[in-house]
Amino acid sequence: MDYNVLGRTGLTVSAIGVGTGGPSRVGLRGGGSRDESVGVVRLALDSGVNFIDTAEAYDTEDVVARAIDGVKRDTLVLSTKISSWDSFDTSSARAAERAVTDAVDSRLRALGTDYIDVCHFHGVQIDSYDTVADRLLPGLLRAREAGKVRFIGITEAFNADPDHRALARALDDEHWDVMMVGFNILNQSARERVFPRALANGVGVLGMFAVRLALSRVERLRDVIGDLLSDGSITRDELEAVGGTPDDPLGWVVRESDAESLVDAAYRLVRHEEAMHVTLSGTGSAEHLMANIESIQRPPLPPHVTDRLSRLFARVDHVSGQ
């Protein structure tokens, strides 16, 4: 397993992390049992993965708690999120702080642990950022002072904010040790809008949305590319210049590299981005998990392939690939 240092946190983290949300929720969304989900997380741990991400909203914190039971706590990096922050009473500083500290305590109980390595405010959008930073952050700082939280994070709502306005605003401050960022083949806008300042500030970066429907189902990819052609984000000439067609937009990526599939290429592009510390993978399938771990271990895509992808999607900042 490859490992990185998570920015200024100093935490050593596996290059791939288990994501327990998303379309799969470790298989629960597709009808899998909680026992099966626990088995997938344990398989990841047995394979050298030490970073696990969950959230209040995912209803998977209990799965994580069961999977890590009996594992030495200091060998794990646990990331979770306060998802219900937008319903908290912020009428006074005291009420807001209490709501956050209560939420942290709930996360600790759900995870069965004494501390959270990274606790995030979940899915913050630009119009709520000031409330989060001014009213709610003090509660998380108080939890950190109490030893319940080690580092403080913020995650964007990538489907609703694919051009990263909230994180660009967050980088004006020094509050955040870690950020969760949407970044994939189809939308690489974070490379200019988030990553340079994150690197400069030592912010740890977690990558979500490396693979979504458009990068795992060719029919959905054709639809997304069709929309991008229609709105002028890419042109047919640009698509054909890199070797694609509307019916087979990205098949050339596999043909002109050693990638085993577009999914393999997608994980490798994200994993080898300079600012990326952990690439999250969410699946309820042991087979898919092991394939994703193998992808993360492979070398970068050939430069001519990544350069073409960068040029092709240079103007795209309004899709997530879902």
mmCIF file of C-alpha atoms in Angstrom:
data_model
loop_
_atom_site.group_PDB
_atom_site.id
_atom_site.type_symbol
_atom_site.label_atom_id
_atom_site.label_comp_id
_atom_site.label_asym_id
_atom_site.label_seq_id
_atom_site.Cartn_x
_atom_site.Cartn_y
_atom_site.Cartn_z
ATOM 1 C CA MET A 1 0.000 0.000 0.000
ATOM 2 C CA ASP A 2 1.185 3.518 -0.805
ATOM 3 C CA TYR A 3 0.928 6.115 1.956
ATOM 4 C CA ASN A 4 1.031 9.910 2.065
ATOM 5 C CA VAL A 5 1.264 12.549 4.780
ATOM 6 C CA LEU A 6 -2.066 14.350 5.074
ATOM 7 C CA GLY A 7 -0.830 17.911 4.765
ATOM 8 C CA ARG A 8 -0.071 19.793 7.948
ATOM 9 C CA THR A 9 -1.902 17.199 10.072
ATOM 10 C CA GLY A 10 1.177 14.998 9.870
ATOM 11 C CA LEU A 11 -1.077 11.927 9.734
ATOM 12 C CA THR A 12 0.195 9.038 7.611
ATOM 13 C CA VAL A 13 -2.697 7.947 5.406
ATOM 14 C CA SER A 14 -3.180 5.287 2.757
ATOM 15 C CA ALA A 15 -3.409 6.657 -0.775
ATOM 16 C CA ILE A 16 -6.834 5.050 -1.040
ATOM 17 C CA GLY A 17 -9.502 5.456 1.605
ATOM 18 C CA VAL A 18 -12.746 3.633 2.240
ATOM 19 C CA GLY A 19 -15.683 5.917 1.504
ATOM 20 C CA THR A 20 -18.871 4.735 3.180
ATOM 21 C CA GLY A 21 -21.294 7.160 1.528
ATOM 22 C CA GLY A 22 -22.030 7.923 -2.103
ATOM 23 C CA PRO A 23 -24.265 5.821 -4.339
ATOM 24 C CA SER A 24 -23.170 2.579 -2.641
ATOM 25 C CA ARG A 25 -22.955 3.276 1.097
ATOM 26 C CA VAL A 26 -20.692 0.217 1.295
ATOM 27 C CA GLY A 27 -23.379 -1.828 -0.440
ATOM 28 C CA LEU A 28 -26.278 -0.863 1.830
ATOM 29 C CA ARG A 29 -28.007 1.240 -0.802
ATOM 30 C CA GLY A 30 -28.090 -1.743 -3.147
ATOM 31 C CA GLY A 31 -29.697 -4.012 -0.589
ATOM 32 C CA GLY A 32 -26.582 -5.497 0.974
ATOM 33 C CA SER A 33 -26.557 -6.438 4.632
ATOM 34 C CA ARG A 34 -24.694 -4.577 7.323
ATOM 35 C CA ASP A 35 -22.660 -7.714 7.971
ATOM 36 C CA GLU A 36 -21.531 -7.681 4.328
ATOM 37 C CA SER A 37 -20.631 -3.997 4.587
ATOM 38 C CA VAL A 38 -18.565 -4.669 7.705
ATOM 39 C CA GLY A 39 -16.758 -7.387 5.763
ATOM 40 C CA VAL A 40 -15.845 -4.977 2.953
ATOM 41 C CA VAL A 41 -14.378 -2.444 5.397
ATOM 42 C CA ARG A 42 -12.422 -5.161 7.186
ATOM 43 C CA LEU A 43 -11.056 -6.424 3.865
ATOM 44 C CA ALA A 44 -9.815 -2.905 3.139
ATOM 45 C CA LEU A 45 -8.092 -2.751 6.520
ATOM 46 C CA ASP A 46 -6.527 -6.157 5.963
ATOM 47 C CA SER A 47 -5.221 -4.855 2.604
ATOM 48 C CA GLY A 48 -3.361 -1.941 4.176
ATOM 49 C CA VAL A 49 -6.006 0.799 3.963
ATOM 50 C CA ASN A 50 -5.948 2.893 7.132
ATOM 51 C CA PHE A 51 -8.250 5.798 6.192
ATOM 52 C CA ILE A 52 -11.999 5.406 6.634
ATOM 53 C CA ASP A 53 -14.497 8.149 5.874
ATOM 54 C CA THR A 54 -18.095 8.222 7.029
ATOM 55 C CA ALA A 55 -20.693 10.814 8.032
ATOM 56 C CA GLU A 56 -23.734 11.373 10.161
ATOM 57 C CA ALA A 57 -25.879 11.422 7.002
ATOM 58 C CA TYR A 58 -24.604 8.128 5.603
ATOM 59 C CA ASP A 59 -25.992 5.900 8.367
ATOM 60 C CA THR A 60 -22.777 3.878 8.186
ATOM 61 C CA GLU A 61 -20.953 4.967 11.339
ATOM 62 C CA ASP A 62 -22.130 1.782 13.062
ATOM 63 C CA VAL A 63 -20.671 -0.272 10.201
ATOM 64 C CA VAL A 64 -17.332 1.453 10.720
ATOM 65 C CA ALA A 65 -17.560 0.906 14.483
ATOM 66 C CA ARG A 66 -18.060 -2.824 14.011
ATOM 67 C CA ALA A 67 -15.330 -3.087 11.378
ATOM 68 C CA ILE A 68 -12.704 -1.414 13.565
ATOM 69 C CA ASP A 69 -13.627 -3.261 16.737
ATOM 70 C CA GLY A 70 -10.462 -4.903 18.026
ATOM 71 C CA VAL A 71 -8.168 -2.932 15.693
ATOM 72 C CA LYS A 72 -5.514 -0.794 17.378
ATOM 73 C CA ARG A 73 -6.960 2.699 17.281
ATOM 74 C CA ASP A 74 -3.656 4.423 16.588
ATOM 75 C CA THR A 75 -3.278 2.462 13.346
ATOM 76 C CA LEU A 76 -6.441 4.048 11.920
ATOM 77 C CA VAL A 77 -7.386 7.485 10.649
ATOM 78 C CA LEU A 78 -11.131 8.022 11.107
ATOM 79 C CA SER A 79 -12.922 10.807 9.262
ATOM 80 C CA THR A 80 -16.538 11.679 9.869
ATOM 81 C CA LYS A 81 -18.822 14.636 9.275
ATOM 82 C CA ILE A 82 -21.450 16.674 11.029
ATOM 83 C CA SER A 83 -24.217 16.598 8.432
ATOM 84 C CA SER A 84 -27.112 18.226 10.288
ATOM 85 C CA TRP A 85 -25.304 21.507 11.045
ATOM 86 C CA ASP A 86 -27.744 23.508 8.905
ATOM 87 C CA SER A 87 -30.528 22.733 11.414
ATOM 88 C CA PHE A 88 -28.577 23.890 14.470
ATOM 89 C CA ASP A 89 -29.708 26.795 16.617
ATOM 90 C CA THR A 90 -27.292 29.614 15.794
ATOM 91 C CA SER A 91 -29.287 32.359 17.526
ATOM 92 C CA SER A 92 -26.520 32.686 20.095
ATOM 93 C CA ALA A 93 -22.881 31.697 20.226
ATOM 94 C CA ARG A 94 -23.570 29.484 23.243
ATOM 95 C CA ALA A 95 -26.414 27.603 21.539
ATOM 96 C CA ALA A 96 -24.378 27.054 18.385
ATOM 97 C CA GLU A 97 -21.369 25.782 20.306
ATOM 98 C CA ARG A 98 -23.513 23.404 22.325
ATOM 99 C CA ALA A 99 -25.160 22.010 19.197
ATOM 100 C CA VAL A 100 -21.784 21.257 17.629
ATOM 101 C CA THR A 101 -20.279 19.691 20.737
ATOM 102 C CA ASP A 102 -23.402 17.524 21.130
ATOM 103 C CA ALA A 103 -23.028 16.432 17.501
ATOM 104 C CA VAL A 104 -19.397 15.493 18.094
ATOM 105 C CA ASP A 105 -20.401 13.431 21.122
ATOM 106 C CA SER A 106 -23.006 11.652 18.995
ATOM 107 C CA ARG A 107 -20.383 10.843 16.364
ATOM 108 C CA LEU A 108 -18.067 9.440 19.038
ATOM 109 C CA ARG A 109 -20.820 7.199 20.409
ATOM 110 C CA ALA A 110 -21.783 5.991 16.953
ATOM 111 C CA LEU A 111 -18.180 5.177 16.053
ATOM 112 C CA GLY A 112 -17.393 3.639 19.424
ATOM 113 C CA THR A 113 -14.231 5.660 19.807
ATOM 114 C CA ASP A 114 -12.750 8.265 22.130
ATOM 115 C CA TYR A 115 -11.614 10.647 19.425
ATOM 116 C CA ILE A 116 -12.134 11.517 15.779
ATOM 117 C CA ASP A 117 -9.041 12.120 13.679
ATOM 118 C CA VAL A 118 -10.768 14.461 11.207
ATOM 119 C CA CYS A 119 -14.215 15.938 11.839
ATOM 120 C CA HIS A 120 -15.783 17.916 9.002
ATOM 121 C CA PHE A 121 -18.718 20.165 8.444
ATOM 122 C CA HIS A 122 -20.494 18.300 5.665
ATOM 123 C CA GLY A 123 -21.533 19.698 2.280
ATOM 124 C CA VAL A 124 -21.004 23.390 2.994
ATOM 125 C CA GLN A 125 -22.179 25.729 0.240
ATOM 126 C CA ILE A 126 -21.087 29.280 -0.376
ATOM 127 C CA ASP A 127 -24.199 30.963 1.017
ATOM 128 C CA SER A 128 -23.778 29.134 4.340
ATOM 129 C CA TYR A 129 -20.023 29.400 4.689
ATOM 130 C CA ASP A 130 -19.929 32.477 6.940
ATOM 131 C CA THR A 131 -22.445 30.947 9.349
ATOM 132 C CA VAL A 132 -20.365 27.782 9.561
ATOM 133 C CA ALA A 133 -17.086 29.646 10.056
ATOM 134 C CA ASP A 134 -18.387 32.295 12.446
ATOM 135 C CA ARG A 135 -21.038 30.459 14.470
ATOM 136 C CA LEU A 136 -20.338 26.724 14.285
ATOM 137 C CA LEU A 137 -16.592 26.415 14.000
ATOM 138 C CA PRO A 138 -16.019 27.542 17.629
ATOM 139 C CA GLY A 139 -17.852 24.424 18.818
ATOM 140 C CA LEU A 140 -15.528 22.200 16.822
ATOM 141 C CA LEU A 141 -12.526 24.095 18.149
ATOM 142 C CA ARG A 142 -13.811 23.482 21.671
ATOM 143 C CA ALA A 143 -14.145 19.759 20.884
ATOM 144 C CA ARG A 144 -10.556 19.797 19.665
ATOM 145 C CA GLU A 145 -9.404 21.450 22.891
ATOM 146 C CA ALA A 146 -11.161 18.674 24.792
ATOM 147 C CA GLY A 147 -9.286 16.000 22.823
ATOM 148 C CA LYS A 148 -12.392 14.686 21.090
ATOM 149 C CA VAL A 149 -11.292 15.870 17.635
ATOM 150 C CA ARG A 150 -7.739 16.042 16.330
ATOM 151 C CA PHE A 151 -8.177 17.989 13.087
ATOM 152 C CA ILE A 152 -10.914 20.074 11.492
ATOM 153 C CA GLY A 153 -12.245 19.639 7.993
ATOM 154 C CA ILE A 154 -14.784 20.958 5.526
ATOM 155 C CA THR A 155 -16.387 19.187 2.584
ATOM 156 C CA GLU A 156 -18.024 20.714 -0.438
ATOM 157 C CA ALA A 157 -21.385 19.781 -1.959
ATOM 158 C CA PHE A 158 -19.846 18.877 -5.314
ATOM 159 C CA ASN A 159 -23.088 18.095 -7.164
ATOM 160 C CA ALA A 160 -24.466 21.508 -6.192
ATOM 161 C CA ASP A 161 -21.142 23.380 -6.280
ATOM 162 C CA PRO A 162 -19.036 21.804 -9.052
ATOM 163 C CA ASP A 163 -16.995 24.990 -9.506
ATOM 164 C CA HIS A 164 -15.796 24.904 -5.871
ATOM 165 C CA ARG A 165 -17.010 28.318 -4.724
ATOM 166 C CA ALA A 166 -17.314 27.236 -1.090
ATOM 167 C CA LEU A 167 -13.828 25.756 -0.885
ATOM 168 C CA ALA A 168 -12.304 28.718 -2.706
ATOM 169 C CA ARG A 169 -13.848 30.900 -0.013
ATOM 170 C CA ALA A 170 -12.686 28.552 2.754
ATOM 171 C CA LEU A 171 -9.112 28.841 1.543
ATOM 172 C CA ASP A 172 -9.216 32.549 2.405
ATOM 173 C CA ASP A 173 -9.179 31.417 6.041
ATOM 174 C CA GLU A 174 -6.744 29.265 7.993
ATOM 175 C CA HIS A 175 -9.359 27.284 9.899
ATOM 176 C CA TRP A 176 -9.333 24.090 7.887
ATOM 177 C CA ASP A 177 -6.748 21.336 8.236
ATOM 178 C CA VAL A 178 -8.436 19.084 5.679
ATOM 179 C CA MET A 179 -10.774 19.540 2.698
ATOM 180 C CA MET A 180 -12.811 17.021 0.749
ATOM 181 C CA VAL A 181 -12.852 18.006 -2.919
ATOM 182 C CA GLY A 182 -14.692 16.766 -5.992
ATOM 183 C CA PHE A 183 -12.210 16.028 -8.775
ATOM 184 C CA ASN A 184 -12.316 13.627 -11.691
ATOM 185 C CA ILE A 185 -11.571 13.235 -15.391
ATOM 186 C CA LEU A 186 -14.668 15.186 -16.424
ATOM 187 C CA ASN A 187 -14.268 18.103 -14.012
ATOM 188 C CA GLN A 188 -10.656 19.001 -13.255
ATOM 189 C CA SER A 189 -11.390 22.599 -12.260
ATOM 190 C CA ALA A 190 -10.094 22.060 -8.706
ATOM 191 C CA ARG A 191 -6.590 21.898 -10.161
ATOM 192 C CA GLU A 192 -6.656 25.672 -10.612
ATOM 193 C CA ARG A 193 -9.293 26.770 -8.118
ATOM 194 C CA VAL A 194 -8.445 24.724 -5.018
ATOM 195 C CA PHE A 195 -5.228 22.741 -5.206
ATOM 196 C CA PRO A 196 -2.562 25.476 -5.489
ATOM 197 C CA ARG A 197 -3.662 27.258 -2.309
ATOM 198 C CA ALA A 198 -4.337 23.982 -0.508
ATOM 199 C CA LEU A 199 -0.767 22.929 -1.216
ATOM 200 C CA ALA A 200 0.617 26.314 -0.215
ATOM 201 C CA ASN A 201 -1.327 26.244 3.070
ATOM 202 C CA GLY A 202 -0.536 22.621 3.895
ATOM 203 C CA VAL A 203 -4.201 21.614 3.763
ATOM 204 C CA GLY A 204 -4.852 17.884 3.533
ATOM 205 C CA VAL A 205 -6.897 16.947 0.462
ATOM 206 C CA LEU A 206 -9.371 14.078 0.200
ATOM 207 C CA GLY A 207 -10.674 13.305 -3.276
ATOM 208 C CA MET A 208 -14.290 12.340 -3.800
ATOM 209 C CA PHE A 209 -16.106 11.590 -7.067
ATOM 210 C CA ALA A 210 -13.061 10.014 -8.743
ATOM 211 C CA VAL A 211 -15.521 7.604 -10.325
ATOM 212 C CA ARG A 212 -19.217 8.239 -10.734
ATOM 213 C CA LEU A 213 -21.825 6.954 -13.146
ATOM 214 C CA ALA A 214 -20.431 8.688 -16.227
ATOM 215 C CA LEU A 215 -17.054 7.021 -15.733
ATOM 216 C CA SER A 216 -18.424 3.553 -15.037
ATOM 217 C CA ARG A 217 -21.385 3.367 -17.445
ATOM 218 C CA VAL A 218 -20.810 4.215 -21.080
ATOM 219 C CA GLU A 219 -24.444 5.187 -21.655
ATOM 220 C CA ARG A 220 -24.243 7.847 -18.970
ATOM 221 C CA LEU A 221 -20.881 9.046 -20.320
ATOM 222 C CA ARG A 222 -22.396 9.517 -23.765
ATOM 223 C CA ASP A 223 -25.197 11.595 -22.222
ATOM 224 C CA VAL A 224 -22.772 13.804 -20.296
ATOM 225 C CA ILE A 225 -20.522 14.323 -23.310
ATOM 226 C CA GLY A 226 -23.583 15.087 -25.416
ATOM 227 C CA ASP A 227 -24.610 17.787 -22.959
ATOM 228 C CA LEU A 228 -21.095 19.251 -22.933
ATOM 229 C CA LEU A 229 -21.100 19.332 -26.733
ATOM 230 C CA SER A 230 -24.510 21.010 -26.732
ATOM 231 C CA ASP A 231 -23.556 23.749 -24.283
ATOM 232 C CA GLY A 232 -20.200 24.411 -25.964
ATOM 233 C CA SER A 233 -18.033 23.283 -23.048
ATOM 234 C CA ILE A 234 -16.257 21.063 -25.528
ATOM 235 C CA THR A 235 -16.487 21.036 -29.313
ATOM 236 C CA ARG A 236 -16.721 18.092 -31.655
ATOM 237 C CA ASP A 237 -13.404 19.128 -33.196
ATOM 238 C CA GLU A 238 -11.776 19.044 -29.744
ATOM 239 C CA LEU A 239 -13.257 15.649 -29.013
ATOM 240 C CA GLU A 240 -12.117 14.201 -32.324
ATOM 241 C CA ALA A 241 -8.676 15.788 -31.992
ATOM 242 C CA VAL A 242 -7.935 13.686 -28.906
ATOM 243 C CA GLY A 243 -9.314 10.520 -30.487
ATOM 244 C CA GLY A 244 -12.896 10.488 -29.239
ATOM 245 C CA THR A 245 -16.335 10.453 -30.802
ATOM 246 C CA PRO A 246 -19.774 11.145 -29.321
ATOM 247 C CA ASP A 247 -20.455 7.392 -29.261
ATOM 248 C CA ASP A 248 -17.051 6.478 -27.826
ATOM 249 C CA PRO A 249 -15.821 9.611 -26.059
ATOM 250 C CA LEU A 250 -13.041 8.191 -23.887
ATOM 251 C CA GLY A 251 -12.236 4.764 -25.239
ATOM 252 C CA TRP A 252 -8.949 6.201 -26.501
ATOM 253 C CA VAL A 253 -7.799 6.660 -22.886
ATOM 254 C CA VAL A 254 -7.618 2.879 -22.475
ATOM 255 C CA ARG A 255 -6.333 2.216 -25.979
ATOM 256 C CA GLU A 256 -3.440 4.662 -25.609
ATOM 257 C CA SER A 257 -2.348 3.725 -22.098
ATOM 258 C CA ASP A 258 -1.836 0.685 -19.927
ATOM 259 C CA ALA A 259 -5.160 1.297 -18.162
ATOM 260 C CA GLU A 260 -7.263 -1.820 -17.821
ATOM 261 C CA SER A 261 -10.498 0.165 -17.993
ATOM 262 C CA LEU A 262 -11.786 3.715 -17.817
ATOM 263 C CA VAL A 263 -12.467 3.184 -14.101
ATOM 264 C CA ASP A 264 -8.831 2.154 -13.622
ATOM 265 C CA ALA A 265 -7.696 5.261 -15.507
ATOM 266 C CA ALA A 266 -10.040 7.477 -13.497
ATOM 267 C CA TYR A 267 -8.646 6.339 -10.153
ATOM 268 C CA ARG A 268 -5.076 6.713 -11.353
ATOM 269 C CA LEU A 269 -5.607 10.238 -12.649
ATOM 270 C CA VAL A 270 -6.947 11.383 -9.278
ATOM 271 C CA ARG A 271 -4.491 9.432 -7.147
ATOM 272 C CA HIS A 272 -1.463 10.916 -8.913
ATOM 273 C CA GLU A 273 -2.655 14.518 -8.795
ATOM 274 C CA GLU A 274 0.009 16.416 -6.860
ATOM 275 C CA ALA A 275 -2.289 17.839 -4.181
ATOM 276 C CA MET A 276 -4.229 14.624 -3.572
ATOM 277 C CA HIS A 277 -3.491 12.769 -0.350
ATOM 278 C CA VAL A 278 -6.357 10.264 -0.170
ATOM 279 C CA THR A 279 -8.543 9.097 -3.042
ATOM 280 C CA LEU A 280 -11.809 7.764 -1.671
ATOM 281 C CA SER A 281 -13.359 4.606 -3.042
ATOM 282 C CA GLY A 282 -16.888 3.588 -2.203
ATOM 283 C CA THR A 283 -18.154 0.098 -2.992
ATOM 284 C CA GLY A 284 -20.030 -2.769 -1.419
ATOM 285 C CA SER A 285 -18.204 -5.326 -3.550
ATOM 286 C CA ALA A 286 -15.053 -7.044 -2.340
ATOM 287 C CA GLU A 287 -14.046 -7.612 -5.967
ATOM 288 C CA HIS A 288 -14.436 -3.930 -6.848
ATOM 289 C CA LEU A 289 -12.602 -2.870 -3.713
ATOM 290 C CA MET A 290 -9.579 -4.985 -4.556
ATOM 291 C CA ALA A 291 -9.598 -3.755 -8.161
ATOM 292 C CA ASN A 292 -9.685 -0.155 -6.935
ATOM 293 C CA ILE A 293 -6.814 -0.772 -4.531
ATOM 294 C CA GLU A 294 -4.816 -2.242 -7.415
ATOM 295 C CA SER A 295 -5.571 0.828 -9.550
ATOM 296 C CA ILE A 296 -4.321 3.155 -6.823
ATOM 297 C CA GLN A 297 -1.056 1.198 -6.711
ATOM 298 C CA ARG A 298 -0.415 1.570 -10.434
ATOM 299 C CA PRO A 299 1.773 4.310 -11.949
ATOM 300 C CA PRO A 300 0.434 7.561 -13.408
ATOM 301 C CA LEU A 301 -1.217 7.552 -16.798
ATOM 302 C CA PRO A 302 1.087 8.500 -19.688
ATOM 303 C CA PRO A 303 1.611 12.268 -19.858
ATOM 304 C CA HIS A 304 0.165 12.561 -23.346
ATOM 305 C CA VAL A 305 -3.087 11.004 -22.087
ATOM 306 C CA THR A 306 -3.411 13.271 -19.035
ATOM 307 C CA ASP A 307 -2.479 16.310 -21.150
ATOM 308 C CA ARG A 308 -5.210 15.515 -23.684
ATOM 309 C CA LEU A 309 -7.776 15.002 -20.937
ATOM 310 C CA SER A 310 -6.791 18.302 -19.337
ATOM 311 C CA ARG A 311 -7.171 20.161 -22.641
ATOM 312 C CA LEU A 312 -10.441 18.451 -23.566
ATOM 313 C CA PHE A 313 -12.179 19.324 -20.284
ATOM 314 C CA ALA A 314 -10.427 22.638 -19.607
ATOM 315 C CA ARG A 315 -13.693 24.633 -19.704
ATOM 316 C CA VAL A 316 -15.798 22.153 -17.739
ATOM 317 C CA ASP A 317 -16.702 23.253 -14.216
ATOM 318 C CA HIS A 318 -20.426 22.530 -13.993
ATOM 319 C CA VAL A 319 -20.754 18.740 -14.033
ATOM 320 C CA SER A 320 -19.792 16.124 -11.458
ATOM 321 C CA GLY A 321 -20.118 13.007 -13.559
ATOM 322 C CA GLN A 322 -23.017 11.633 -11.551
#
